[in-house]
Coordinates of C-alpha atoms in Angstrom, one line a residue:
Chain A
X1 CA -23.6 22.7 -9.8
X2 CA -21.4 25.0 -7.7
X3 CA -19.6 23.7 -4.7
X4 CA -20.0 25.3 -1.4
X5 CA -16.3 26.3 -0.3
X6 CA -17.4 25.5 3.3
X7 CA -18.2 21.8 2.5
X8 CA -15.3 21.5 0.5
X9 CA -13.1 22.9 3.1
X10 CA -14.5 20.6 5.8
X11 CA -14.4 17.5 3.3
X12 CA -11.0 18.2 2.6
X13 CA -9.5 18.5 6.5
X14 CA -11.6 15.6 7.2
X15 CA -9.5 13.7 4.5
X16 CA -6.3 14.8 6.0
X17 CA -6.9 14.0 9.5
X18 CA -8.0 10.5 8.6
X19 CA -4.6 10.2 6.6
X20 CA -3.2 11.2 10.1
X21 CA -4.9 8.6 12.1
X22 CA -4.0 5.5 9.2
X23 CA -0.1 6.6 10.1
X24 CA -1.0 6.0 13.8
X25 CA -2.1 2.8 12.9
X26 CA 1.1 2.1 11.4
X27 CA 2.7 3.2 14.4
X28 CA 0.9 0.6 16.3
X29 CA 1.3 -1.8 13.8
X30 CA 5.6 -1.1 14.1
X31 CA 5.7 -1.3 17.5
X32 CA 3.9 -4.9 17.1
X33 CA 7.0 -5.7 14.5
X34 CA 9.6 -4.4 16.8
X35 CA 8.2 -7.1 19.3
X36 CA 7.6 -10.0 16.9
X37 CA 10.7 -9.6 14.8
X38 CA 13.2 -11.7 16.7
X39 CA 16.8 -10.6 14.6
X40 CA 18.3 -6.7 15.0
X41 CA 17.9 -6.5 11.1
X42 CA 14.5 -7.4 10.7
X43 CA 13.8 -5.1 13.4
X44 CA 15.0 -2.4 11.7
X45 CA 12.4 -2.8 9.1
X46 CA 9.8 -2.4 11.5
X47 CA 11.4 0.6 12.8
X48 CA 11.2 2.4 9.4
X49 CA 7.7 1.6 8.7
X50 CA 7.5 3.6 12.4
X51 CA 9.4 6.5 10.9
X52 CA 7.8 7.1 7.4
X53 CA 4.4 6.0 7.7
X54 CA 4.3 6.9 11.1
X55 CA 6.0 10.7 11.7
X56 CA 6.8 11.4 8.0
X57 CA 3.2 11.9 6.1
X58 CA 1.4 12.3 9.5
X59 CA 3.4 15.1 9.8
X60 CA 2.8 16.2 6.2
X61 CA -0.9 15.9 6.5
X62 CA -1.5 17.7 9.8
X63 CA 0.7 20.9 8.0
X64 CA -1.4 21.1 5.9
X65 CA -4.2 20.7 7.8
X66 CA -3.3 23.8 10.5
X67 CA -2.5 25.6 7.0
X68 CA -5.8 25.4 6.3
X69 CA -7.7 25.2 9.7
X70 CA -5.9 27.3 12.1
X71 CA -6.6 31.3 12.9
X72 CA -4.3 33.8 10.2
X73 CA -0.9 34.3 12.7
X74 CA -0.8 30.4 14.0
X75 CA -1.4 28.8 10.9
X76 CA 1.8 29.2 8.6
X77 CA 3.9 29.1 11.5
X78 CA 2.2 25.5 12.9
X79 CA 1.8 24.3 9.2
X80 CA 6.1 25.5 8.2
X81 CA 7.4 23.6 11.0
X82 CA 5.6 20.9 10.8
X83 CA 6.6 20.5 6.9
X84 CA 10.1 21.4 7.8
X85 CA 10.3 18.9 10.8
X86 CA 9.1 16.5 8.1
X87 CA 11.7 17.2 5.2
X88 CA 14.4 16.7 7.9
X89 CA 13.2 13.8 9.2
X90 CA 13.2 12.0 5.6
X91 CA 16.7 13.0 5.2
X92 CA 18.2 12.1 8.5
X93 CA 16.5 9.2 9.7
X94 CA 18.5 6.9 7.0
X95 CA 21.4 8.5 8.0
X96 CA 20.6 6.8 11.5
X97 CA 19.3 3.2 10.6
X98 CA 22.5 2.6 8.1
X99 CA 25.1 4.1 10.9
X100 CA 23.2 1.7 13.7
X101 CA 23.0 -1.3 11.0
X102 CA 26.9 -0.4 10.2
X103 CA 27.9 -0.2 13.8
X104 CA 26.0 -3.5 14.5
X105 CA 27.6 -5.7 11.4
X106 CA 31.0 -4.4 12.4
X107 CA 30.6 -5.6 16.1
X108 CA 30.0 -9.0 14.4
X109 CA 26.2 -9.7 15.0
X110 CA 25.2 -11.8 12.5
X111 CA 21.6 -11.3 10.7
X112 CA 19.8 -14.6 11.9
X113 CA 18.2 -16.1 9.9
X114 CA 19.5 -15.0 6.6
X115 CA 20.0 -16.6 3.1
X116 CA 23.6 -15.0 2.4
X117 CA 26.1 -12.5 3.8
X118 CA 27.5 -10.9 1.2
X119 CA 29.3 -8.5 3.5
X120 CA 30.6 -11.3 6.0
X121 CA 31.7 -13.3 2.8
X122 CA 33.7 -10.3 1.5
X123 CA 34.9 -9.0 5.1
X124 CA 36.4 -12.9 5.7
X125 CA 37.9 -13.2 2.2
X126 CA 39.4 -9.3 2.7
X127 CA 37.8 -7.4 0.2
X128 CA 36.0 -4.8 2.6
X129 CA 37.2 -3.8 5.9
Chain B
X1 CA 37.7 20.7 -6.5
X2 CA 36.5 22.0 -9.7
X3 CA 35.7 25.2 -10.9
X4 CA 33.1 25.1 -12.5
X5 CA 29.9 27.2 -11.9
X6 CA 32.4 29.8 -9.7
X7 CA 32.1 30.6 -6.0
X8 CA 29.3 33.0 -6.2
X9 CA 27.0 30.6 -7.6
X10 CA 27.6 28.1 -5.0
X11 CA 27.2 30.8 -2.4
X12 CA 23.6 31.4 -3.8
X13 CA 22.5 28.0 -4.1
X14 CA 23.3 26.9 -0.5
X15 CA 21.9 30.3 0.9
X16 CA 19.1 30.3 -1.2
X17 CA 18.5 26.9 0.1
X18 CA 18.9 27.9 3.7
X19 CA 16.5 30.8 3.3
X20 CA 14.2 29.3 1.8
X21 CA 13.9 26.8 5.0
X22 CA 13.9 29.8 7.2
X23 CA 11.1 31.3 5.8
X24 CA 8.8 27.9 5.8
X25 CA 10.0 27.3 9.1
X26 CA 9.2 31.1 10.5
X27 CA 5.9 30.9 8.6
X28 CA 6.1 34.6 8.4
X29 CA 7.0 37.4 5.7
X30 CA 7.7 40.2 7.8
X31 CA 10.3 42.9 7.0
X32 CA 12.5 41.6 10.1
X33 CA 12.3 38.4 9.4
X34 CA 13.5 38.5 5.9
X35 CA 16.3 40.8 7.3
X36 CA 17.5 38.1 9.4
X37 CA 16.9 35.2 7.2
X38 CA 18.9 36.7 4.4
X39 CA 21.8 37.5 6.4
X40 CA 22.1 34.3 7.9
X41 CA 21.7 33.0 4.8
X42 CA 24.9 34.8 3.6
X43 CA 26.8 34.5 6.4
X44 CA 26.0 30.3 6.3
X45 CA 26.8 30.2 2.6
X46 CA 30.0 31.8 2.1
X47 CA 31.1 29.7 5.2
X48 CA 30.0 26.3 3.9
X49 CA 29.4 26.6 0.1
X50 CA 33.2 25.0 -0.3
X51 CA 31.8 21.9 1.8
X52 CA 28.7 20.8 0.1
X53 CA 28.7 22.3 -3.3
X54 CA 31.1 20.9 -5.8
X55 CA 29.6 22.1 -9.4
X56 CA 26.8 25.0 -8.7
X57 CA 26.1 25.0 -12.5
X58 CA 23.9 21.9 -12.3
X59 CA 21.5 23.8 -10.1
X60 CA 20.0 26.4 -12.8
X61 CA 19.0 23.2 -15.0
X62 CA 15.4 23.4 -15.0
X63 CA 15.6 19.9 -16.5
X64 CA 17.0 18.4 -13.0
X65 CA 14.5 20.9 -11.3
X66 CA 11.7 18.8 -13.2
X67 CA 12.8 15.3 -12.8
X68 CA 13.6 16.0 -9.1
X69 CA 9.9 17.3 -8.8
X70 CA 8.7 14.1 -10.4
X71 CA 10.8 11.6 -8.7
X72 CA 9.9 12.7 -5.5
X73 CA 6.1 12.6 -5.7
X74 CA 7.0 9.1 -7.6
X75 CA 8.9 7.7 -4.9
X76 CA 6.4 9.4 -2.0
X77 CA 3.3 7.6 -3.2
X78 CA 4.5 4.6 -5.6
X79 CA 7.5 2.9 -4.0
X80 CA 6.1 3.9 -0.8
X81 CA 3.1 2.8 -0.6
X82 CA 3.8 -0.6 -1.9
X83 CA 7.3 -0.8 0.4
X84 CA 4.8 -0.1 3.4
X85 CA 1.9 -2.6 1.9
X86 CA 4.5 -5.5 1.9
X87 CA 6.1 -5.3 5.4
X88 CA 2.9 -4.3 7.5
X89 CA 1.4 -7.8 5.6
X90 CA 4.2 -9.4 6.7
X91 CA 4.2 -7.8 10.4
X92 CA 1.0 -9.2 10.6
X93 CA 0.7 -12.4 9.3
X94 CA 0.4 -15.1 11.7
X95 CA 3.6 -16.8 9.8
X96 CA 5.6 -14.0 9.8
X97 CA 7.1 -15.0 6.3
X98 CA 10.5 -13.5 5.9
X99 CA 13.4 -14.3 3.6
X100 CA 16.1 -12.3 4.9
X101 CA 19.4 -12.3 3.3
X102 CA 22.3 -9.1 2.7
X103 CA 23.2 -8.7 -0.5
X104 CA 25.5 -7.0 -3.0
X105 CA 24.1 -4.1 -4.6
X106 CA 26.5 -2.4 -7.4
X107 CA 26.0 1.4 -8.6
X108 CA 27.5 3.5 -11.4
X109 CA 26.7 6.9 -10.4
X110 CA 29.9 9.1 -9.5
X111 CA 28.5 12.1 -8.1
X112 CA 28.2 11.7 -4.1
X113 CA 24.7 13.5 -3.9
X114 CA 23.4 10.4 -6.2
X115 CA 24.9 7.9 -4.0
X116 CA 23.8 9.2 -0.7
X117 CA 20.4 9.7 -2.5
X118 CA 20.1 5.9 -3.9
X119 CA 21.1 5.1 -0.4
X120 CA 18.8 6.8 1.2
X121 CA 16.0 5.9 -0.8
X122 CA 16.7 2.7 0.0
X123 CA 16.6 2.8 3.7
X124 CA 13.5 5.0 3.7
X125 CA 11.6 2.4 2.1
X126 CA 10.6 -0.5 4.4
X127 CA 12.1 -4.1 3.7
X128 CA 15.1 -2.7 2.2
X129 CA 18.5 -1.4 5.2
X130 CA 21.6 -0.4 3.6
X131 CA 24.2 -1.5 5.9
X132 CA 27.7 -0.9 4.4
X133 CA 29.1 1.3 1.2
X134 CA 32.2 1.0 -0.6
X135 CA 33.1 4.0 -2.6
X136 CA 35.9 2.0 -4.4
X137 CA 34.4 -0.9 -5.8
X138 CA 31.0 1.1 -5.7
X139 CA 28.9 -1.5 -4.1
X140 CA 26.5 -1.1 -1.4
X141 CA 25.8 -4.4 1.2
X142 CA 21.9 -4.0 1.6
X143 CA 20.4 -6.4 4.5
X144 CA 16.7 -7.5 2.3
X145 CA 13.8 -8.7 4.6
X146 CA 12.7 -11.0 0.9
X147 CA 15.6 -11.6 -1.1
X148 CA 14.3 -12.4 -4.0
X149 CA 17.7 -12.7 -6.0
X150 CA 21.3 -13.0 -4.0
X151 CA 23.1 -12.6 -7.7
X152 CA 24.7 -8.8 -7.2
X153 CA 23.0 -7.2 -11.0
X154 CA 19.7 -9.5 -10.7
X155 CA 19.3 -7.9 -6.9
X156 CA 20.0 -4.3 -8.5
X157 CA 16.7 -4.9 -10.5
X158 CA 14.9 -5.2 -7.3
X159 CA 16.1 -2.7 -5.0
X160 CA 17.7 0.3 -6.5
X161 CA 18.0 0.6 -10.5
X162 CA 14.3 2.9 -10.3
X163 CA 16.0 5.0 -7.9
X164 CA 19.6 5.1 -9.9
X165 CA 17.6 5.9 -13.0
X166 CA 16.0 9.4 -11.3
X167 CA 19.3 9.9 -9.3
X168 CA 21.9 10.1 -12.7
X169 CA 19.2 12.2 -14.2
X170 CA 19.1 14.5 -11.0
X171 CA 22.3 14.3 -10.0
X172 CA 24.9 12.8 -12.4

């Protein structure tokens, strides 16, 4: 049986765009975290579910899908920046969460409600500043 | 600073690197724009290979090449998926069942592009925030939306030996 380029083409960009639309679901479904959550550091949680499954492989996906779908010039240029906007995201987004998570455990909020605190214990005692 | 690997090579990994994000970026292999990609490739590497390369050597290992390859697809579907799984179920249960705690999380790893990349695997997967780092006693405070252990090495199991594992073999 040989398979028709065309359908496997179409099958194929139909796959990615629905792997787009799950990670605007997750969006949604981040948002509805960042309002349920009631502590800064839960919230934050939330927030990265927002950023990976949300910008990171929707971002992905829809690169490869103008790779594949868009006229010869646009293509490559829509696809590259969209994968590059994605690599950069992956490796600065932490970069933000731990510096916001830092800033807000040094200004003394405390994670409510939580089991331990190692940091508080070792911050008290004087073993981290 | 050690010498190993000499100047030139670190020159040539960080502008190969920044080239090679030119060109996906550009999306184009025209004459000019590998003319200006190149030489700002140069001109960015010889100013800031000192900075951010320490041992160049480690970068013509095919066997780091490999692992790297392997870890990320690994840790883009895998550990992903099944971060993502847990806190959207937890988002959306009527409960909202969470166990949050911050923990001590102890690495061995010496190289800094293996801490900062157990760190930020870490972060990048939901339910697990890396909120404070201590080079010295090499210990990372990670806030854990289900701690399933508060003991330092039994949390380690949980969150990050997987991703310490990859990073010595990348990395160390």
């Amino acid at each position: 049986m040989v398979i028709d380029p065309y359908v496997l083409t179409e099958v194929l960009t139909t796959l990615l765009l629905m792997g787009a639309l799950i990670g605007g679901i997750l969006d949604v479904i981040a948002a509805l975290g960042m309002i349920r959550f009631k502590d800064f550091y839960l919230r934050l949680h939330a927030l990265t579910v927002g950023v990976i499954g949300g910008s990171f492989y929707p971002l992905i996906l829809l690169g490869l899908y103008s790779m594949i779908k868009l006229p010869y010039p646009s293509n490559y240029y829509v696809g590259g920046i969209a994968l590059t906007t994605a690599f950069f995201i992956l490796i600065t987004a932490p970069a933000g969460s731990h510096a916001i998570a830092r800033a807000a455990h040094r200004s003394k909020h405390v994670p409510k409600p939580a089991v331990v605190d190692r940091l508080r214990e070792d911050r008290e005692s004087g073993v981290m500043n | 600073m050690s010498k190993e690997g000499g100047g030139l090579g670190r020159v040539f990994v960080v502008a190969g690197f920044v080239f090679m994000i030119y060109v996906v970026f550009t999306g184009a292999l025209t004459l000019v724009d590998l003319i200006v990609g190149f030489s700002t490739a140069i001109v960015v590497g010889v100013l800031s290979s000192d900075l951010v390369v320490k041992n160049s050597s480690k970068a013509f290992e095919l066997r780091r090449w490999v692992y790297l390859l392997f870890y990320t697809l690994k840790y883009l579907t895998v550990y992903e998926f099944k971060a993502h799984l847990d806190v959207v179920k937890r988002i959306l249960s009527p409960k909202l069942p969470v166990n949050p705690a911050i923990v001590r999380v102890p690495y061995e790893v010496d190289d800094e592009y293996a801490v900062t990349t157990i760190a930020n695997s870490i972060t990048n997967t939901p339910g697990t925030v890396v909120v404070d780092i201590d080079v010295v006693r090499k210990v990372m405070y990670v806030h854990w939306i289900d701690a399933k252990a508060v003991e330092d090495f039994k949390a380690r199991e949980y969150i990050s030996e997987d991703f310490e594992k990859y990073a010595t073999k990348i990395f160390g």
